[in-house]
mmCIF file of C-alpha atoms and ligand atoms in Angstrom:
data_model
loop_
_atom_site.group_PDB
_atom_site.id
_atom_site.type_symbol
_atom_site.label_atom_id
_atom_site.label_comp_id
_atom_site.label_asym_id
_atom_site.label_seq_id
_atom_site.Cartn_x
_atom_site.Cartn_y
_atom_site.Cartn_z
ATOM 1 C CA UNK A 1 14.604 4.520 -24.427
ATOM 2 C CA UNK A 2 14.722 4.183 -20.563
ATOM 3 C CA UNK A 3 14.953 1.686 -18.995
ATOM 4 C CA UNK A 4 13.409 2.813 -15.873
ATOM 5 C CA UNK A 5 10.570 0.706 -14.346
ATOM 6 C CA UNK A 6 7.466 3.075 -14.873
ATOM 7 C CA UNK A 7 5.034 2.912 -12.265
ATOM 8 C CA UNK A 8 1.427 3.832 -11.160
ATOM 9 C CA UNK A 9 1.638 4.631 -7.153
ATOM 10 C CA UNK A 10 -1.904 4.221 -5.326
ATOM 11 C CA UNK A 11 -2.421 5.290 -2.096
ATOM 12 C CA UNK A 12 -4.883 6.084 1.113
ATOM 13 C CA UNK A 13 -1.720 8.302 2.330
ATOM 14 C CA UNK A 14 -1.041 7.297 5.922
ATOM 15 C CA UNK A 15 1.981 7.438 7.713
ATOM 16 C CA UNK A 16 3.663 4.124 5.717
ATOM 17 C CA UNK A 17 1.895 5.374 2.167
ATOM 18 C CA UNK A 18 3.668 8.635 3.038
ATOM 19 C CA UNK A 19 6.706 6.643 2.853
ATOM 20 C CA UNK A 20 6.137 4.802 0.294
ATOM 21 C CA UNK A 21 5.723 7.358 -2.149
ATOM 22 C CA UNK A 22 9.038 9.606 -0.955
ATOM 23 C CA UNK A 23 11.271 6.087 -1.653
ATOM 24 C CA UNK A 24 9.251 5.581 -5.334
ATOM 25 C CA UNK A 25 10.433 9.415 -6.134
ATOM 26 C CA UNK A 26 13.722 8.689 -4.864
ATOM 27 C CA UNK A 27 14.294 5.193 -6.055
ATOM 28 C CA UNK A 28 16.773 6.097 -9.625
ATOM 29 C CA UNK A 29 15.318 2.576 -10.831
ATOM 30 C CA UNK A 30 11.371 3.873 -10.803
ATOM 31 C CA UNK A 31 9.888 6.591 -13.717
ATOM 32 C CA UNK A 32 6.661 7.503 -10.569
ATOM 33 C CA UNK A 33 4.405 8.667 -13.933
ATOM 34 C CA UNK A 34 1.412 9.477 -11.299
ATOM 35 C CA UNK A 35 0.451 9.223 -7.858
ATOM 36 C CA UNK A 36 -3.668 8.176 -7.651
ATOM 37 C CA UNK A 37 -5.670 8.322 -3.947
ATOM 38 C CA UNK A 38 -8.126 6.296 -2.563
ATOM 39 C CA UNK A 39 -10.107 6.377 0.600
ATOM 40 C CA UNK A 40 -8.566 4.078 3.184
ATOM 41 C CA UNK A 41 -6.944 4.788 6.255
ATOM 42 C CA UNK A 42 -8.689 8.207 6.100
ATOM 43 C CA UNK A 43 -11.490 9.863 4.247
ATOM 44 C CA UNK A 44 -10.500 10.581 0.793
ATOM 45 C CA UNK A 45 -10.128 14.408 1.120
ATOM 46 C CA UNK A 46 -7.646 13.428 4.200
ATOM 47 C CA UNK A 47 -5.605 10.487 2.054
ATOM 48 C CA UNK A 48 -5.879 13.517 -0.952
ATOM 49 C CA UNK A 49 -4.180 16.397 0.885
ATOM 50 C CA UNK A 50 -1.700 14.165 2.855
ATOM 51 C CA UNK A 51 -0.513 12.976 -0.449
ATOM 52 C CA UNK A 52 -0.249 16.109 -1.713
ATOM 53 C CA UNK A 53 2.199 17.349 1.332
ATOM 54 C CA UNK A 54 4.442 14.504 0.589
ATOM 55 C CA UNK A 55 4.211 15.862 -3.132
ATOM 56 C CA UNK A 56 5.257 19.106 -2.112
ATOM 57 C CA UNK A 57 7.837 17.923 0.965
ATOM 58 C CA UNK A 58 9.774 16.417 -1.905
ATOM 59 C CA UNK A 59 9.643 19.385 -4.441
ATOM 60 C CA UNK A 60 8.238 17.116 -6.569
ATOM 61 C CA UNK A 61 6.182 17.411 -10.335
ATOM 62 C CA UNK A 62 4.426 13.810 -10.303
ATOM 63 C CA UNK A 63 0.653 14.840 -11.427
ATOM 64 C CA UNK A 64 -1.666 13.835 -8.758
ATOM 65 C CA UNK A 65 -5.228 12.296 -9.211
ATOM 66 C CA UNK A 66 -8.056 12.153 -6.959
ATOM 67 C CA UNK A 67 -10.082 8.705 -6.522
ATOM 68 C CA UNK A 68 -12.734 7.227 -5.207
ATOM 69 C CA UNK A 69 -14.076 8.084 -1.868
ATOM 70 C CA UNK A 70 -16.101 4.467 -0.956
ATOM 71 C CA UNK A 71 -15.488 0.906 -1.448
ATOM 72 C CA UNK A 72 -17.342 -0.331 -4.487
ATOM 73 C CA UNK A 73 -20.062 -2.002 -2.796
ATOM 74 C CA UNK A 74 -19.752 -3.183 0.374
ATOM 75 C CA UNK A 75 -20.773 -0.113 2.058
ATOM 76 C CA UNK A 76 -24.533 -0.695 1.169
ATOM 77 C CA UNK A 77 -24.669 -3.867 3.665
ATOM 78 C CA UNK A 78 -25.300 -2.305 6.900
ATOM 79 C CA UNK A 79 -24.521 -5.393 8.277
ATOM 80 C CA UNK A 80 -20.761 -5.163 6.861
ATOM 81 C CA UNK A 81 -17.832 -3.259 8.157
ATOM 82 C CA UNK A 82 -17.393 -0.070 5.711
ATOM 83 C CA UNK A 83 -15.813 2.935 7.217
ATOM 84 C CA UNK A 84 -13.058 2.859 9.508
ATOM 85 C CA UNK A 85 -13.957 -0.084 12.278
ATOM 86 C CA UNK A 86 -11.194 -2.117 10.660
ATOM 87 C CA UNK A 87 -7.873 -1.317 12.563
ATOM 88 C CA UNK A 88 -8.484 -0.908 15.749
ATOM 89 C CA UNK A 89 -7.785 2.606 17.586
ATOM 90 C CA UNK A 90 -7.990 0.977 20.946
ATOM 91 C CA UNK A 91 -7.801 -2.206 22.632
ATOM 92 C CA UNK A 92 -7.660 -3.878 25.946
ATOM 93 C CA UNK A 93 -8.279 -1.373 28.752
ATOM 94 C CA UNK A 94 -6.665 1.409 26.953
ATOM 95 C CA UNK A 95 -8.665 4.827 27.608
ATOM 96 C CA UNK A 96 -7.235 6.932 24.852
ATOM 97 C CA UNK A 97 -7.516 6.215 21.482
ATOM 98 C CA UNK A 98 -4.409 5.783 19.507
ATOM 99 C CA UNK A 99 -4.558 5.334 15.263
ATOM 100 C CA UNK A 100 -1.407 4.573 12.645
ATOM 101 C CA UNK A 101 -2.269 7.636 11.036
ATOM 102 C CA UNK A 102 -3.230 10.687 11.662
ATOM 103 C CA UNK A 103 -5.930 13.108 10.394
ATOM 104 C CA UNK A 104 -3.396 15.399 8.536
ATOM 105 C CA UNK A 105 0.205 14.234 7.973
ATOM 106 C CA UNK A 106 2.571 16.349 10.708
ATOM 107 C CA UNK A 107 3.914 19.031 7.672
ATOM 108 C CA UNK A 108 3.014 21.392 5.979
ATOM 109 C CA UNK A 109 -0.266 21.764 4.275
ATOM 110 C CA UNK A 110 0.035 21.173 0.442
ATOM 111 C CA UNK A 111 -0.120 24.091 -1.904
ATOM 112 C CA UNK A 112 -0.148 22.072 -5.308
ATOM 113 C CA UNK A 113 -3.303 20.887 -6.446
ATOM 114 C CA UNK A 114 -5.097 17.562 -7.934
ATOM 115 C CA UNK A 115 -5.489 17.123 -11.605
ATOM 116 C CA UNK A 116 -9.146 17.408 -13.245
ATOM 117 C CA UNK A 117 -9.028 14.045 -14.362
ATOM 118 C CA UNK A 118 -10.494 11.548 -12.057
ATOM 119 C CA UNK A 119 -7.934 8.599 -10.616
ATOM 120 C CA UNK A 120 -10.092 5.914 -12.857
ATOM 121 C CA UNK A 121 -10.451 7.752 -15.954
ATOM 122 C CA UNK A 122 -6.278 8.250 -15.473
ATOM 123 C CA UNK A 123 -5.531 4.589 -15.137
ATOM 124 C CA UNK A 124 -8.042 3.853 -18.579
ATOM 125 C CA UNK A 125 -6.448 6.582 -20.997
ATOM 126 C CA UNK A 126 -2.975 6.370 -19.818
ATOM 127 C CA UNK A 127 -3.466 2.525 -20.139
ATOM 128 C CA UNK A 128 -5.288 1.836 -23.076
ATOM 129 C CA UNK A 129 -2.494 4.795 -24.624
ATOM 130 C CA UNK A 130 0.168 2.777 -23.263
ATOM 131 C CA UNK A 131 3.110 -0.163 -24.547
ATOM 132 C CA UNK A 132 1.655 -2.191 -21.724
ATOM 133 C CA UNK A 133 4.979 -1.040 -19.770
ATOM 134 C CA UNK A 134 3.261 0.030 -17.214
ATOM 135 C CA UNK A 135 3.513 -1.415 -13.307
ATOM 136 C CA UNK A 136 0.807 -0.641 -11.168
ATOM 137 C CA UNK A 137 1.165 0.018 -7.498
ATOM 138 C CA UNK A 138 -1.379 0.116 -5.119
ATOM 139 C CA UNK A 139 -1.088 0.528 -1.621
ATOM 140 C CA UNK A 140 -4.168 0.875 -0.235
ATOM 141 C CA UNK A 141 -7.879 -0.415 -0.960
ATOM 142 C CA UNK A 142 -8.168 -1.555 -4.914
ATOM 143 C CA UNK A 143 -11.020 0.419 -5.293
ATOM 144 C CA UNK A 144 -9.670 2.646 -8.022
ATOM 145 C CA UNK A 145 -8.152 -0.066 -10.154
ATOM 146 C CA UNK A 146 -11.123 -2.443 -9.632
ATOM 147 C CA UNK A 147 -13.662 0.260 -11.050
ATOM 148 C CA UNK A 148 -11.581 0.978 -13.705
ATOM 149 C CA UNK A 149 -11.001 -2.480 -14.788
ATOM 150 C CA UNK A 150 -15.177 -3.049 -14.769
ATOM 151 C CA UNK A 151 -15.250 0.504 -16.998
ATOM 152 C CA UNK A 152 -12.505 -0.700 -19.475
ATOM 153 C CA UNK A 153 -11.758 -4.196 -19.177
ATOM 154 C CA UNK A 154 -9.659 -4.228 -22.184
ATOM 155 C CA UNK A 155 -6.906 -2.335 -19.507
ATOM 156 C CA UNK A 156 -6.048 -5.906 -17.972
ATOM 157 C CA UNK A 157 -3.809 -6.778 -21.112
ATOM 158 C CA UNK A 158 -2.310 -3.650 -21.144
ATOM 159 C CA UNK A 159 -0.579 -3.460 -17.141
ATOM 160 C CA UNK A 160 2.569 -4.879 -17.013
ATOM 161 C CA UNK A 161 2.304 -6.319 -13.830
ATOM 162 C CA UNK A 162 0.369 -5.343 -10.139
ATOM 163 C CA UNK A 163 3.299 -5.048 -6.946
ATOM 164 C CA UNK A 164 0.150 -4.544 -4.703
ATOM 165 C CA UNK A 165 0.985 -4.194 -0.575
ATOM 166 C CA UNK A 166 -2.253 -5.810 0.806
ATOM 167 C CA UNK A 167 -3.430 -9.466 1.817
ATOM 168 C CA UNK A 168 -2.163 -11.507 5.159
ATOM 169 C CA UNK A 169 -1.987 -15.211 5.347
ATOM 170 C CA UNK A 170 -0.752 -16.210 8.999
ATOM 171 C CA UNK A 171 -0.834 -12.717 9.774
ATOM 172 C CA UNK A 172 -4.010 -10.013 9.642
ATOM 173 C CA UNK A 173 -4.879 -6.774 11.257
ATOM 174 C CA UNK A 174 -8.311 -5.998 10.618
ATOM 175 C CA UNK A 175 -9.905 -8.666 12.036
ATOM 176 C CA UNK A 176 -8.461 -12.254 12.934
ATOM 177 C CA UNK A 177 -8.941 -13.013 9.306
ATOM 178 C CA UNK A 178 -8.437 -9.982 6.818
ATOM 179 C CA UNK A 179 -5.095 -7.510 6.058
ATOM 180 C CA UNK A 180 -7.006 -3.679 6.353
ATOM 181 C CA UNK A 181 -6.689 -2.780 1.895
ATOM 182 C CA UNK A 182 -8.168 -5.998 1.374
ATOM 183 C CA UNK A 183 -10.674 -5.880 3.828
ATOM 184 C CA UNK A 184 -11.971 -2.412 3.176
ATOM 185 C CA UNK A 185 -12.881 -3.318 -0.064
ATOM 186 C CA UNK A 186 -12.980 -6.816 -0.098
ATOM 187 C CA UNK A 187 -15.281 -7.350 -3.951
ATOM 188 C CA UNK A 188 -12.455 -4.832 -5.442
ATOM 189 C CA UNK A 189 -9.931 -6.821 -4.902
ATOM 190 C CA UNK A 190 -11.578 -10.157 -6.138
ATOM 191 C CA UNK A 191 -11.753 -8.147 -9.206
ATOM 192 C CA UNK A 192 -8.397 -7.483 -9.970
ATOM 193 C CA UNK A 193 -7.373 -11.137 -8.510
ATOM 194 C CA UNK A 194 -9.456 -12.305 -11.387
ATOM 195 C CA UNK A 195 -8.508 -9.900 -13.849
ATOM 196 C CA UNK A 196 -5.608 -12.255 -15.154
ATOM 197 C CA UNK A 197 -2.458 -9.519 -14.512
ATOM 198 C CA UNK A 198 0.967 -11.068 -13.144
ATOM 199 C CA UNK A 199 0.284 -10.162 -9.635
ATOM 200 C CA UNK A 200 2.930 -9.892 -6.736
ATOM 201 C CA UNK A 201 1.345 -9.552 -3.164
ATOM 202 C CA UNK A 202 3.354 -8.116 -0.819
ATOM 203 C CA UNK A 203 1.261 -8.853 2.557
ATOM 204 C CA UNK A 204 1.513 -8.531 5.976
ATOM 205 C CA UNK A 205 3.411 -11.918 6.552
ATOM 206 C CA UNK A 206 6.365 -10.621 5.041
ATOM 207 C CA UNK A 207 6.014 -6.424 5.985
ATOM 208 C CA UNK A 208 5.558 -7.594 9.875
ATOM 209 C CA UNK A 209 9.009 -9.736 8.853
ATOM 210 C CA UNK A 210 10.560 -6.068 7.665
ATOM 211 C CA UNK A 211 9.820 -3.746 10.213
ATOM 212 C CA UNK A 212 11.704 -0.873 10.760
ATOM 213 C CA UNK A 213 12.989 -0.243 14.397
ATOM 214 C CA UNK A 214 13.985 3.345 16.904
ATOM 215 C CA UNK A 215 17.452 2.494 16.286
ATOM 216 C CA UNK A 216 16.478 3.084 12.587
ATOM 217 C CA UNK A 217 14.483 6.189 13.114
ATOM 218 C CA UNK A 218 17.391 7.852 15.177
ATOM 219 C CA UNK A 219 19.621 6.691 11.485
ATOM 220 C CA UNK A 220 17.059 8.602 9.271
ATOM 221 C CA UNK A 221 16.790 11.753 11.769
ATOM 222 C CA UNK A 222 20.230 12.042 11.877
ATOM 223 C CA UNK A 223 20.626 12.707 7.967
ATOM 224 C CA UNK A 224 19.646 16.489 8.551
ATOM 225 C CA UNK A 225 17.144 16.489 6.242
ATOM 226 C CA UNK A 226 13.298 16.870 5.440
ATOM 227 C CA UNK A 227 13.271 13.156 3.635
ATOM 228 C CA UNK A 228 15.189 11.460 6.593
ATOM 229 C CA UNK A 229 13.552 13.926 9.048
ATOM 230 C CA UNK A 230 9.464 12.623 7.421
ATOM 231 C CA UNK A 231 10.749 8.790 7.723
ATOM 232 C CA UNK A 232 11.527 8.864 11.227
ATOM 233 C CA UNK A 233 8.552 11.028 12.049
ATOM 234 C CA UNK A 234 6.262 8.889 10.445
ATOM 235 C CA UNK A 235 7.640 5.587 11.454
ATOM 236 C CA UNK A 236 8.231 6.547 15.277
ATOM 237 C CA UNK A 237 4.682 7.865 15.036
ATOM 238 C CA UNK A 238 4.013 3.661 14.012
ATOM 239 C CA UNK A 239 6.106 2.484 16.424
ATOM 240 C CA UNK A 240 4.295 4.352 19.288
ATOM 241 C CA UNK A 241 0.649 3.266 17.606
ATOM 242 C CA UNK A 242 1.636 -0.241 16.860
ATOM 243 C CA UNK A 243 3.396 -1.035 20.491
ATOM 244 C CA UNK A 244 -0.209 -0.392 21.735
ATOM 245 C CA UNK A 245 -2.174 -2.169 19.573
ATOM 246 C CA UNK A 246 -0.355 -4.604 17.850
ATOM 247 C CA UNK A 247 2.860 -5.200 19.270
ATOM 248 C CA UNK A 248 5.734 -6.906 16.501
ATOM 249 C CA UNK A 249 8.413 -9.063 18.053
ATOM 250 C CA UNK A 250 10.725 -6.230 18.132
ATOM 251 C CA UNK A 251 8.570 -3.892 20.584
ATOM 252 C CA UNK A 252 10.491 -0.541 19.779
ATOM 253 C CA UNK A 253 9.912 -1.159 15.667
ATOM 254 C CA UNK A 254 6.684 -1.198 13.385
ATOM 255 C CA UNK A 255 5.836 -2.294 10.051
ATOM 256 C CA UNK A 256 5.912 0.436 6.824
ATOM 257 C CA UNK A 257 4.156 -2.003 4.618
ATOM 258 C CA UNK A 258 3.836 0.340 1.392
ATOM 259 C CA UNK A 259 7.547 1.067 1.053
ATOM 260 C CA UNK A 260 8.432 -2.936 0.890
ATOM 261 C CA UNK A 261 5.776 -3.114 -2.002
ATOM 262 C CA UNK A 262 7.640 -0.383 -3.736
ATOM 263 C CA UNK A 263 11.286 -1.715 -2.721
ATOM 264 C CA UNK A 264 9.975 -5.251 -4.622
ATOM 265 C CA UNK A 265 9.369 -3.349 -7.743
ATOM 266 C CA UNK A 266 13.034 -2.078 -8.107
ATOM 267 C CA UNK A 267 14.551 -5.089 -6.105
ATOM 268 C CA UNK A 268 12.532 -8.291 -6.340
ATOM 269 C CA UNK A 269 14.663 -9.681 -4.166
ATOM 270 C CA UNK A 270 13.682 -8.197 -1.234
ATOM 271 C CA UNK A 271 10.975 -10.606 -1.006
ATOM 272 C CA UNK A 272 11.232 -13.898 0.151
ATOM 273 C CA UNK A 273 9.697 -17.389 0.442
ATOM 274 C CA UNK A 274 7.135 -16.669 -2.626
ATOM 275 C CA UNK A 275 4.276 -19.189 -3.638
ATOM 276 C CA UNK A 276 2.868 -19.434 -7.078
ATOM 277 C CA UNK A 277 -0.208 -20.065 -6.182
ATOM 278 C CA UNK A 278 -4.380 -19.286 -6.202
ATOM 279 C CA UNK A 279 -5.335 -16.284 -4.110
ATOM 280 C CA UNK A 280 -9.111 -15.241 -3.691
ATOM 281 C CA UNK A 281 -10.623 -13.249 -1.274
ATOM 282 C CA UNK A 282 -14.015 -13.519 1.047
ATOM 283 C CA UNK A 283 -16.606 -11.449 0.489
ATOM 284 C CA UNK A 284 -19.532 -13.009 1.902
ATOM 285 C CA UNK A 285 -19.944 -10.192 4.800
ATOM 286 C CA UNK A 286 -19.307 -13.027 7.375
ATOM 287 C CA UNK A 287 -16.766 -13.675 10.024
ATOM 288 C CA UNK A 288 -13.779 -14.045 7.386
ATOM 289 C CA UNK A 289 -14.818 -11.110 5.162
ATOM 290 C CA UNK A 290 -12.000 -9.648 3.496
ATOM 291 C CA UNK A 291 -10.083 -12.481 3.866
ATOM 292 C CA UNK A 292 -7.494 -13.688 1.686
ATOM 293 C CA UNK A 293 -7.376 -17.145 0.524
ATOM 294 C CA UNK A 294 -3.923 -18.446 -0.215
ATOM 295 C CA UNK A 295 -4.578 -22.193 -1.645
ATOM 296 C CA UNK A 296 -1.771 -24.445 -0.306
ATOM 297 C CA UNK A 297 -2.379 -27.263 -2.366
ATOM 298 C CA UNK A 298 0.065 -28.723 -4.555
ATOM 299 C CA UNK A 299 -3.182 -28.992 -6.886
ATOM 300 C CA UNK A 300 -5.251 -25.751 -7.268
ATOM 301 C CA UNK A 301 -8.927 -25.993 -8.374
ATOM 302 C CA UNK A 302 -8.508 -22.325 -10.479
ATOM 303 C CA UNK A 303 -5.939 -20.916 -12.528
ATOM 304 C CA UNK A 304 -2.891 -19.809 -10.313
ATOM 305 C CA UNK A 305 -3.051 -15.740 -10.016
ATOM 306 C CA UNK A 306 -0.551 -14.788 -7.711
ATOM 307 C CA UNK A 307 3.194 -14.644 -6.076
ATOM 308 C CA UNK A 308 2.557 -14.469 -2.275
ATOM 309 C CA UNK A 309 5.245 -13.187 -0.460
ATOM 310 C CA UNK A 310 5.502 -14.956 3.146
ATOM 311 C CA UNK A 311 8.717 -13.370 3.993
ATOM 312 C CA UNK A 312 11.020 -10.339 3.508
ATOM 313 C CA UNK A 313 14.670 -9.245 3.935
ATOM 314 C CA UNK A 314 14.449 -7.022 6.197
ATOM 315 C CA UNK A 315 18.277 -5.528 6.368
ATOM 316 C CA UNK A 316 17.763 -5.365 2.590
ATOM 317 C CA UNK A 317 14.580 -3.277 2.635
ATOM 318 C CA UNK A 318 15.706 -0.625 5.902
ATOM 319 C CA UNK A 319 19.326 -0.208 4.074
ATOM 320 C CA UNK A 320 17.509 0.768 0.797
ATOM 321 C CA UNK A 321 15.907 3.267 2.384
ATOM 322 C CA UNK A 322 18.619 4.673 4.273
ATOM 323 C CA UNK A 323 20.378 4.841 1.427
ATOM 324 C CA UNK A 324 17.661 6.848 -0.942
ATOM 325 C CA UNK A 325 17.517 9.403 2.016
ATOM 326 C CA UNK A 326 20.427 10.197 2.840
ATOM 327 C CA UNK A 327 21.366 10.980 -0.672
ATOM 328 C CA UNK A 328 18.590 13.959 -0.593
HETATM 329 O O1 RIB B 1 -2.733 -3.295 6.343
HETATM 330 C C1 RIB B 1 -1.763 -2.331 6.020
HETATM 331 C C2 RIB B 1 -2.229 -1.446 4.900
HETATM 332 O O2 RIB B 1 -3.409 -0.763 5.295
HETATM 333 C C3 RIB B 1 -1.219 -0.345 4.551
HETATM 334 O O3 RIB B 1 -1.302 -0.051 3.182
HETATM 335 C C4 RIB B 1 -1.708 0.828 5.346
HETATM 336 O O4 RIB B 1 -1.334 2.077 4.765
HETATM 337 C C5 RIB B 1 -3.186 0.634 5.257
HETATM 338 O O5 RIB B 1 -3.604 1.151 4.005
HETATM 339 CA CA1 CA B 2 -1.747 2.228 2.487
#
């Protein structure tokens, strides 16, 4: 019997999904059963193939599964966001526009292929098959796991726990008051906040607290190989984007959100300064829509859902990744 952590990755593969995925193949602690895609930072044929590069960058055999290509709902408001005018691709005077991720990950174009079965159909059978051993993942909108869960309810008591990178308390991206997976499908992820799981968020108050720096990059690059050659690509592609248009403390470094999420499944302790709390999110299609509502009280009005992560080791999280690559 292993006693490897088996997990369900999902992704809208982007430059820090991209990532994320390489260190869940890598990490010895982690059985990656599946990767599923989602639209997010880019259409869902974009997030598809990108994922499917990464697949094949790493030689890999994890199946694959195509998602679903538009948030649940929110999409039919005119009025509301949908699409892509969540993070910003310029600001101030800038002329040019500048985005986190590109079209098309910088390597080669895939040559494996997506399974038949649809990403939500995957989550119910494997699921409702399942011990209940299984963690899920996701790193992008909750779209996928939110339609499955109103398909197949009966799949909430059998997911182990959800390590989900999304959320932002004192910090957001979107807009001043929603985190970008959150916010891009806002009634998907009240969903699965109700849905009763253990949840750990992993948000941007502690990824913008873990941000990996040039110095870094110039670590990875020097490994001498494709692994350590992707990271740094990726992340000084972030570094450039985010020094535009949103700056960290640290000008020369940038977040990778999705790889924390996957360090806390293997090494909890990478997160720090957790809260027990209530987390809901806004989706009235107002100012704060997609926001997420981290109750500080001592005294919560609804059942306590969450582990919010306000903090992160940082020297923890970079080191574990060094140390996955450069044993490629
Ligand atoms: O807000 C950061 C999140 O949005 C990350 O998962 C990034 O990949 C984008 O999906
Ligand atoms: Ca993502």
């Amino acid at each position: 019997m292993s006693d490897k952590i088996k997990i369900i990755l999902d992704v809208d593969t982007g430059t820090d999904d991209a990532v994320a995925i390489m260190m869940a193949y890598l990490e010895e602690k982690i059985d990656l059963l599946a990767v599923c895609t989602v639209v997010g930072n880019k259409p869902l044929e974009n997030t598809t193939e990108n994922t499917l590069r990464v697949k094949d960058l790493l030689k890999a055999d994890f199946p694959v599964y195509k998602g679903c290509g538009e948030a649940m709902v929110c999409n039919l408001n005119p009025n509301r966001h949908g699409g892509f005018k969540g993070v910003r691709t310029k600001v101030g005077d800038m002329k040019e526009d500048v985005s986190m991720h590109t079209e098309y990950l910088d390597i080669p174009a895939s040559t494996s292929k997506v399974e038949k079965e649809h990403a939500v159909f995957y989550y119910i059978d494997t699921l409702m098959k399942s011990d209940g051993d299984i963690t899920l993942v996701p790193v992008g909108p909750l779209t996928n796991l939110a339609m499955a869960m109103r398909i197949q309810p009966e799949i909430c008591g059998k997911i182990k726990e959800i390590v989900m990178m999304g959320g932002g308390c004192r910090r957001t991206n979107s807009t001043p008051a929603s985190e970008f997976n959150i916010w891009h499908d806002p009634e998907a992820a009240q969903i699965v906040m109700d849905s009763g799981v253990p949840i750990r968020m992993v948000p941007l108050d502690a990824t913008h607290n873990a941000c990996v720096s040039t110095d870094d990059t110039k670590e990875f690059r020097a490994m001498g190989n494709p692994v350590g050659d992707a990271v740094a690509d990726f992340t000084d592609h972030r570094i450039m984007a985010y020094s535009q248009l949103q700056p960290m403390e640290r000008i020369d470094s940038a977040p990778v959100h999705d790889a924390l999420a996957v360090c806390a499944v293997a090494y909890p302790e990478a997160l720090k300064d957790l809260l027990f709390t209530r987390v809901d999110i806004d989706f009235s299609g107002g100012f704060a829509d997609g926001q997420t509502i981290v109750d500080p009280r001592a005294f919560v009005d609804k059942p306590r859902n969450c582990h919010f992560a306000f903090d992160a080791d940082r020297e923890f999280f970079v080191q574990w990744m060094k140390d996955l690559a450069r044993k490629v």
